[in-house]
Short mmCIF file of C-alpha atoms in Angstrom, two decimals:
data_model
loop_
_atom_site.label_atom_id
_atom_site.label_comp_id
_atom_site.label_asym_id
_atom_site.label_seq_id
_atom_site.Cartn_x
_atom_site.Cartn_y
_atom_site.Cartn_z
CA MET A 1 0.11 -0.08 -0.04
CA ARG A 2 1.00 3.61 -0.82
CA THR A 3 -0.16 6.69 1.06
CA LEU A 4 -0.25 10.27 0.09
CA ARG A 5 -1.70 13.18 1.99
CA VAL A 6 -3.94 15.97 1.18
CA ASN A 7 -2.42 18.80 3.14
CA LEU A 8 -5.30 21.13 4.32
CA ALA A 9 -4.16 21.83 7.93
CA GLU A 10 -6.79 20.16 10.35
CA ARG A 11 -8.92 19.14 7.39
CA GLY A 12 -6.12 17.18 5.70
CA TYR A 13 -6.52 13.49 5.05
CA PRO A 14 -4.68 10.45 3.57
CA ILE A 15 -5.17 8.68 0.22
CA HIS A 16 -4.48 4.98 0.59
CA ILE A 17 -3.67 3.15 -2.58
CA GLY A 18 -3.36 -0.52 -2.63
CA HIS A 19 -4.54 -4.27 -3.51
CA ARG A 20 -7.41 -5.47 -1.39
CA ILE A 21 -7.08 -2.76 1.29
CA LEU A 22 -10.74 -2.68 1.50
CA GLN A 23 -10.55 -5.64 3.84
CA LYS A 24 -8.33 -3.76 6.38
CA PRO A 25 -10.44 -2.45 9.33
CA ASP A 26 -7.39 -0.63 10.83
CA LEU A 27 -7.42 1.70 7.91
CA PHE A 28 -11.09 2.77 8.71
CA ALA A 29 -10.98 2.88 12.54
CA PRO A 30 -9.26 6.22 13.07
CA TYR A 31 -11.74 8.13 10.57
CA LEU A 32 -15.25 6.92 11.97
CA ALA A 33 -16.72 9.37 14.16
CA GLY A 34 -19.08 6.81 15.93
CA GLN A 35 -20.74 3.50 15.61
CA SER A 36 -23.48 4.86 13.17
CA VAL A 37 -22.20 4.33 9.70
CA ALA A 38 -24.20 4.60 6.29
CA ILE A 39 -22.79 3.20 3.10
CA VAL A 40 -24.11 4.82 -0.10
CA THR A 41 -23.57 2.63 -3.23
CA ASN A 42 -25.46 1.63 -6.30
CA GLU A 43 -27.02 -1.47 -7.87
CA THR A 44 -23.93 -2.32 -9.78
CA VAL A 45 -21.28 -2.01 -7.17
CA ALA A 46 -23.29 -3.48 -4.27
CA PRO A 47 -23.25 -7.04 -5.40
CA LEU A 48 -19.61 -6.91 -6.05
CA TYR A 49 -18.10 -5.06 -2.95
CA LEU A 50 -20.70 -4.11 -0.39
CA SER A 51 -20.46 -7.36 1.69
CA THR A 52 -16.61 -7.02 1.78
CA LEU A 53 -17.04 -3.55 3.23
CA CYS A 54 -19.71 -4.72 5.61
CA ASP A 55 -17.54 -7.42 6.92
CA THR A 56 -14.55 -5.15 7.48
CA LEU A 57 -16.88 -2.69 9.40
CA THR A 58 -18.34 -5.71 11.54
CA LYS A 59 -14.83 -6.36 12.87
CA LEU A 60 -15.04 -2.87 14.20
CA GLY A 61 -18.39 -3.78 16.01
CA ILE A 62 -20.35 -1.75 13.41
CA ARG A 63 -23.38 -2.74 11.52
CA PRO A 64 -23.81 -0.12 8.72
CA LEU A 65 -27.06 1.08 7.02
CA GLU A 66 -27.07 0.24 3.43
CA ILE A 67 -28.34 2.75 0.97
CA ILE A 68 -28.39 1.28 -2.56
CA LEU A 69 -29.04 3.80 -5.35
CA PRO A 70 -29.84 3.21 -9.14
CA ASP A 71 -26.80 3.27 -11.25
CA GLY A 72 -25.95 6.07 -13.79
CA GLU A 73 -25.24 9.63 -14.54
CA LYS A 74 -28.99 10.27 -15.24
CA HIS A 75 -29.74 9.45 -11.66
CA LYS A 76 -27.40 12.27 -10.20
CA ASN A 77 -30.30 14.59 -9.31
CA TRP A 78 -32.28 15.83 -6.51
CA GLN A 79 -34.65 12.90 -6.54
CA THR A 80 -31.92 10.43 -5.86
CA LEU A 81 -30.20 12.75 -3.50
CA GLN A 82 -33.48 13.01 -1.58
CA GLY A 83 -33.46 9.12 -1.29
CA ILE A 84 -30.31 9.29 0.66
CA PHE A 85 -31.77 11.85 3.00
CA ASP A 86 -34.97 9.82 3.42
CA ALA A 87 -32.80 6.78 4.52
CA LEU A 88 -30.58 8.76 7.03
CA LEU A 89 -33.60 10.39 8.50
CA ALA A 90 -35.60 7.14 8.88
CA ALA A 91 -32.71 5.55 10.67
CA ARG A 92 -32.52 8.61 12.81
CA TYR A 93 -28.90 9.17 11.98
CA GLU A 94 -27.08 12.24 13.55
CA ARG A 95 -24.51 14.58 12.76
CA ASN A 96 -21.70 12.48 14.31
CA SER A 97 -22.69 9.46 12.02
CA THR A 98 -20.34 8.73 9.15
CA LEU A 99 -21.33 8.40 5.46
CA ILE A 100 -19.06 6.10 3.28
CA ALA A 101 -19.41 6.56 -0.64
CA LEU A 102 -18.57 3.22 -2.27
CA GLY A 103 -18.77 3.47 -5.95
CA GLY A 104 -17.65 5.56 -8.88
CA GLY A 105 -17.81 9.41 -9.49
CA VAL A 106 -21.41 9.60 -9.34
CA ILE A 107 -21.79 7.87 -6.00
CA GLY A 108 -18.86 9.87 -4.79
CA ASP A 109 -20.23 13.12 -5.97
CA MET A 110 -23.75 12.54 -4.51
CA GLY A 111 -22.57 10.90 -1.29
CA GLY A 112 -20.28 13.73 -0.67
CA PHE A 113 -23.08 16.24 -1.33
CA ALA A 114 -25.48 14.41 0.91
CA ALA A 115 -22.93 14.37 3.58
CA ALA A 116 -22.29 18.24 3.26
CA CYS A 117 -25.85 18.87 3.55
CA TYR A 118 -27.20 16.45 6.09
CA GLN A 119 -27.55 18.28 9.37
CA ARG A 120 -25.27 20.89 7.90
CA GLY A 121 -22.42 18.42 7.58
CA MET A 122 -21.55 14.86 8.71
CA PRO A 123 -18.09 13.06 8.31
CA PHE A 124 -17.57 11.00 5.11
CA ILE A 125 -15.22 8.65 3.56
CA GLN A 126 -14.52 8.05 -0.17
CA ILE A 127 -14.01 4.43 -1.57
CA PRO A 128 -13.77 4.94 -5.28
CA THR A 129 -14.12 1.67 -7.36
CA THR A 130 -13.59 3.01 -10.77
CA LEU A 131 -10.37 4.22 -12.25
CA LEU A 132 -11.81 7.76 -12.98
CA ALA A 133 -12.94 8.23 -9.47
CA GLN A 134 -9.73 6.91 -7.91
CA VAL A 135 -7.50 9.25 -9.94
CA ASP A 136 -9.75 12.41 -9.81
CA SER A 137 -13.23 12.77 -8.55
CA SER A 138 -12.70 11.11 -4.95
CA VAL A 139 -10.00 13.61 -4.07
CA GLY A 140 -10.36 17.28 -3.46
CA GLY A 141 -13.91 17.69 -2.02
CA LYS A 142 -15.84 18.53 -5.03
CA THR A 143 -19.35 17.28 -4.57
CA ALA A 144 -22.56 17.80 -6.82
CA ILE A 145 -25.56 16.88 -8.68
CA ASN A 146 -26.35 17.76 -12.33
CA HIS A 147 -29.04 20.08 -13.49
CA PRO A 148 -30.82 19.92 -16.91
CA LEU A 149 -28.84 22.98 -18.13
CA GLY A 150 -25.55 21.91 -16.81
CA LYS A 151 -23.29 19.31 -15.12
CA ASN A 152 -22.28 19.75 -11.45
CA MET A 153 -23.95 22.98 -11.31
CA ILE A 154 -25.48 22.34 -7.76
CA GLY A 155 -22.94 21.33 -4.94
CA ALA A 156 -20.44 22.13 -2.27
CA PHE A 157 -16.88 22.00 -1.49
CA TYR A 158 -16.62 19.33 1.24
CA GLN A 159 -13.45 17.35 2.01
CA PRO A 160 -13.69 13.62 3.05
CA ARG A 161 -11.84 12.30 5.95
CA LEU A 162 -10.05 9.33 4.01
CA VAL A 163 -9.98 8.17 0.45
CA LEU A 164 -9.25 4.44 0.02
CA ALA A 165 -8.52 3.40 -3.46
CA ASP A 166 -8.51 -0.46 -3.63
CA THR A 167 -7.02 -1.43 -7.17
CA HIS A 168 -8.53 -4.81 -6.77
CA THR A 169 -11.93 -3.20 -7.74
CA LEU A 170 -10.61 -2.34 -11.17
CA ALA A 171 -10.61 -6.01 -11.91
CA THR A 172 -14.60 -5.95 -12.44
CA LEU A 173 -14.60 -2.68 -14.19
CA PRO A 174 -15.83 -2.85 -17.94
CA ASP A 175 -13.34 -1.89 -20.65
CA ARG A 176 -15.19 1.07 -21.50
CA GLU A 177 -15.17 2.37 -18.01
CA LEU A 178 -11.34 1.56 -17.69
CA SER A 179 -10.70 3.71 -20.81
CA ALA A 180 -12.77 6.53 -19.56
CA GLY A 181 -10.73 6.79 -16.38
CA PHE A 182 -7.43 7.28 -18.58
CA ALA A 183 -8.93 10.48 -19.91
CA GLU A 184 -8.26 11.97 -16.42
CA VAL A 185 -4.99 10.28 -16.05
CA ILE A 186 -3.73 11.70 -19.43
CA LYS A 187 -4.96 15.21 -18.10
CA TYR A 188 -2.36 15.36 -15.36
CA GLY A 189 0.57 14.76 -17.79
CA LEU A 190 -0.95 17.39 -20.38
CA ILE A 191 -1.32 20.10 -17.69
CA ARG A 192 1.60 19.78 -15.51
CA ASP A 193 3.90 16.62 -16.06
CA ARG A 194 5.54 16.16 -19.54
CA HIS A 195 7.56 13.27 -18.16
CA PHE A 196 4.44 11.38 -16.89
CA LEU A 197 3.08 11.95 -20.44
CA ASP A 198 5.99 10.26 -21.92
CA TRP A 199 5.67 7.40 -19.39
CA LEU A 200 1.88 7.04 -20.31
CA GLU A 201 2.60 6.87 -24.00
CA GLU A 202 5.05 4.00 -23.34
CA HIS A 203 2.90 2.15 -21.02
CA LEU A 204 -0.73 2.66 -22.16
CA PRO A 205 -1.00 -0.72 -23.91
CA ASP A 206 -0.06 -2.54 -20.65
CA LEU A 207 -2.29 -0.18 -18.64
CA ARG A 208 -5.22 -1.08 -20.85
CA GLN A 209 -4.43 -4.83 -20.00
CA ARG A 210 -4.82 -3.96 -16.36
CA HIS A 211 -1.02 -4.58 -15.47
CA GLU A 212 -1.38 -4.22 -11.61
CA THR A 213 2.04 -2.54 -10.70
CA LEU A 214 1.54 -0.12 -13.56
CA LEU A 215 -2.06 0.91 -12.68
CA GLU A 216 -1.05 1.55 -9.12
CA GLU A 217 1.82 3.78 -10.24
CA ALA A 218 -0.65 5.71 -12.76
CA ILE A 219 -3.20 6.12 -9.75
CA TRP A 220 -0.48 7.14 -7.45
CA GLN A 221 1.15 9.77 -9.76
CA SER A 222 -2.31 11.16 -10.64
CA CYS A 223 -3.42 11.48 -6.81
CA ARG A 224 0.04 13.04 -6.22
CA HIS A 225 -0.73 15.81 -8.71
CA LYS A 226 -4.30 16.21 -7.51
CA ALA A 227 -3.29 16.39 -3.76
CA GLU A 228 -0.63 19.16 -4.54
CA ILE A 229 -3.06 21.33 -6.49
CA VAL A 230 -5.90 20.94 -3.92
CA ALA A 231 -3.53 21.64 -1.06
CA ALA A 232 -2.58 25.02 -2.93
CA ASP A 233 -6.01 25.96 -4.19
CA GLU A 234 -8.96 24.30 -2.45
CA ARG A 235 -11.55 26.26 -3.82
CA GLU A 236 -10.36 26.76 -7.40
CA ALA A 237 -9.41 30.43 -7.22
CA GLY A 238 -6.40 29.82 -9.48
CA GLU A 239 -4.32 26.78 -10.35
CA ARG A 240 -7.00 24.30 -9.38
CA ALA A 241 -8.96 25.54 -12.47
CA LEU A 242 -6.30 23.91 -14.65
CA LEU A 243 -7.76 20.42 -13.73
CA ASN A 244 -10.73 21.41 -15.92
CA LEU A 245 -8.84 20.95 -19.31
CA GLY A 246 -11.21 19.90 -21.76
CA HIS A 247 -14.09 19.95 -19.18
CA THR A 248 -15.97 22.94 -20.54
CA PHE A 249 -16.25 21.30 -23.88
CA GLY A 250 -16.88 17.83 -22.33
CA HIS A 251 -19.63 19.12 -19.94
CA ALA A 252 -21.45 20.56 -22.92
CA ILE A 253 -21.10 17.14 -24.68
CA GLU A 254 -22.46 15.38 -21.54
CA THR A 255 -25.38 17.68 -21.11
CA GLY A 256 -26.09 17.97 -24.71
CA VAL A 257 -26.42 14.41 -25.69
CA GLY A 258 -28.10 13.43 -22.43
CA TYR A 259 -26.50 12.28 -19.19
CA GLY A 260 -25.07 8.92 -19.36
CA SER A 261 -25.02 8.73 -23.10
CA TRP A 262 -21.21 9.68 -23.29
CA LEU A 263 -19.24 8.63 -20.17
CA HIS A 264 -17.56 11.67 -18.40
CA GLY A 265 -14.03 10.42 -19.57
CA GLU A 266 -15.32 10.09 -23.16
CA ALA A 267 -16.67 13.56 -23.18
CA VAL A 268 -13.40 14.89 -21.55
CA ALA A 269 -11.10 13.21 -24.17
CA ALA A 270 -13.15 14.81 -27.12
CA GLY A 271 -13.13 18.15 -25.22
CA THR A 272 -9.50 18.04 -24.64
CA VAL A 273 -8.84 17.47 -28.26
CA MET A 274 -10.90 20.79 -28.97
CA ALA A 275 -8.89 22.67 -26.26
CA ALA A 276 -5.75 21.30 -28.09
CA GLN A 277 -7.09 22.39 -31.43
CA LEU A 278 -7.99 25.83 -30.02
CA SER A 279 -4.57 26.14 -28.51
CA CYS A 280 -2.95 25.59 -31.92
CA MET A 281 -5.31 28.00 -33.59
CA LEU A 282 -4.30 30.53 -31.33
CA GLY A 283 -0.74 30.01 -31.94
CA PHE A 284 0.10 28.29 -28.63
CA LEU A 285 0.51 24.64 -29.60
CA PRO A 286 2.28 23.29 -32.68
CA GLU A 287 0.20 21.08 -34.91
CA TYR A 288 2.23 17.99 -34.37
CA ASP A 289 1.45 18.36 -30.46
CA VAL A 290 -2.28 18.40 -31.52
CA LEU A 291 -1.79 15.09 -33.29
CA ARG A 292 0.24 13.60 -30.26
CA VAL A 293 -2.88 14.42 -28.07
CA LYS A 294 -5.20 12.55 -30.50
CA LYS A 295 -2.88 9.68 -30.50
CA LEU A 296 -2.76 9.38 -26.86
CA PHE A 297 -6.55 9.34 -26.34
CA ALA A 298 -6.91 7.10 -29.34
CA ALA A 299 -4.44 4.64 -27.67
CA ALA A 300 -6.63 4.55 -24.79
CA ASP A 301 -9.63 3.74 -26.93
CA LEU A 302 -11.40 7.09 -26.27
CA PRO A 303 -12.94 9.34 -28.97
CA VAL A 304 -11.09 12.18 -30.40
CA ARG A 305 -14.22 13.71 -32.08
CA GLY A 306 -17.30 15.25 -30.45
CA PRO A 307 -20.96 14.44 -31.56
CA GLY A 308 -22.56 16.62 -34.24
CA GLU A 309 -25.86 17.30 -35.53
CA GLU A 310 -27.24 13.75 -35.35
CA ARG A 311 -27.26 14.17 -31.78
CA ASN A 312 -28.66 17.68 -31.92
CA MET A 313 -25.04 19.12 -31.06
CA ARG A 314 -24.77 22.04 -33.60
CA VAL A 315 -21.99 24.26 -32.83
CA GLU A 316 -24.31 26.96 -31.45
CA ARG A 317 -25.70 24.35 -29.11
CA TYR A 318 -22.15 23.65 -27.88
CA LEU A 319 -21.61 27.20 -27.17
CA SER A 320 -24.87 27.94 -25.54
CA LEU A 321 -23.97 25.14 -23.10
CA MET A 322 -20.57 26.12 -22.39
CA ARG A 323 -21.77 29.61 -21.34
CA HIS A 324 -23.34 27.82 -18.31
CA ASP A 325 -19.85 26.55 -17.30
CA LYS A 326 -18.72 27.48 -13.83
CA LYS A 327 -15.64 29.07 -15.17
CA THR A 328 -17.60 31.47 -17.14
CA LEU A 329 -17.03 35.18 -15.71
CA SER A 330 -19.41 38.00 -16.42
CA GLY A 331 -20.78 36.11 -19.36
CA LYS A 332 -17.46 35.66 -20.94
CA LEU A 333 -15.92 32.16 -21.61
CA ARG A 334 -12.81 31.30 -19.70
CA LEU A 335 -11.22 28.04 -21.13
CA ILE A 336 -8.14 26.00 -19.96
CA LEU A 337 -5.82 25.78 -22.99
CA LEU A 338 -2.12 24.48 -23.55
CA LYS A 339 1.03 26.47 -23.84
CA SER A 340 2.82 23.25 -24.64
CA LEU A 341 2.43 19.53 -23.60
CA GLY A 342 2.85 19.72 -19.75
CA GLU A 343 1.95 23.27 -19.25
CA ALA A 344 -1.84 24.64 -18.95
CA PHE A 345 -3.13 28.06 -18.53
CA ILE A 346 -6.48 30.04 -18.17
CA HIS A 347 -7.29 31.86 -21.45
CA ALA A 348 -9.85 34.64 -20.67
CA ALA A 349 -12.56 35.55 -23.04
CA PRO A 350 -11.24 33.78 -26.22
CA ASP A 351 -12.63 34.69 -29.49
CA GLU A 352 -16.05 32.97 -29.83
CA GLU A 353 -15.66 32.60 -33.64
CA THR A 354 -12.22 30.82 -33.19
CA VAL A 355 -13.82 28.56 -30.63
CA MET A 356 -16.63 27.67 -32.86
CA GLU A 357 -14.33 26.92 -35.62
CA ALA A 358 -12.29 24.45 -33.27
CA ILE A 359 -15.45 22.74 -32.39
CA ARG A 360 -16.39 22.14 -36.09
CA ILE A 361 -12.82 20.81 -36.94
CA CYS A 362 -13.12 18.43 -33.92
CA SER A 363 -16.52 17.12 -34.10
CA GLU A 364 -18.81 15.27 -36.52
CA LEU A 365 -19.94 18.78 -37.76
CA GLU A 366 -17.08 19.08 -40.29
#
């Protein structure tokens, strides 16, 4: 097992990364506020790992409340969130109870948001079971639900007490979900670590074959970058915004085609290609680096083109949805672009005609 720490003074917490660590009660014991523990998971993850987690907690004398939600991004809404509150209230859980989110990014986001809201805040633990959640969404305290007009538009910054990434859970992850996770892994190399990017190019074939040691290294490197950025900029006032490379385009895709139709990582991959193309058109990135970005995502079996008119995604639709993005300031787009591979920056108010042309080039609108 390898351990990192998110350094946020008294609100700091460890990230444990290892194989079959879900079965280690000593990792949980210091972070449980009391004997009342609720596990929020979904219908897909529950048959796979819920009993293992319950057995681990039983060794600590805890019989947890099980809250099993429907699976999928389309359920990341107020109605499903209300179901978590209903279960907690019916069981008379109090503020010092602990909520454990067991699942992918949707469960982590909703479980964390529920914990932030319930009785104005209860302790929670993240146990991410997908690659994407292990390398990104479980770390940093971003919690949210979706709105029909935009992804993750309603939420809170609320840090977990512990993140436990058990790489054994990736054995049951469908290939498509595994590929989606690589979009966020590649992102760290693109925004701040050229050497990691080179390493990924070399090892992506083995990573896709779930080489255990290499996967653990990729997760550790990704979490290291995320922890450093969150510690420096918890509420996204500056550097943390760079983690959104490709996300403004990607969130527009997810919202526009309907939540769950494209996986988050798939939309981020296509969105990152658009950001790279725009970076090239504005004179920051050479064309051969745009090609290198495309090849990286293609090697991870991710899309490098966004949807077009057959999914009602005209260029005006992209732009309309992008204006709802959280990074928009005074009605002006702010995008994360690349000065070079390994160096990202915030570009305030780029010319919208150029943005639209980049979308056309990198989507099925061309």
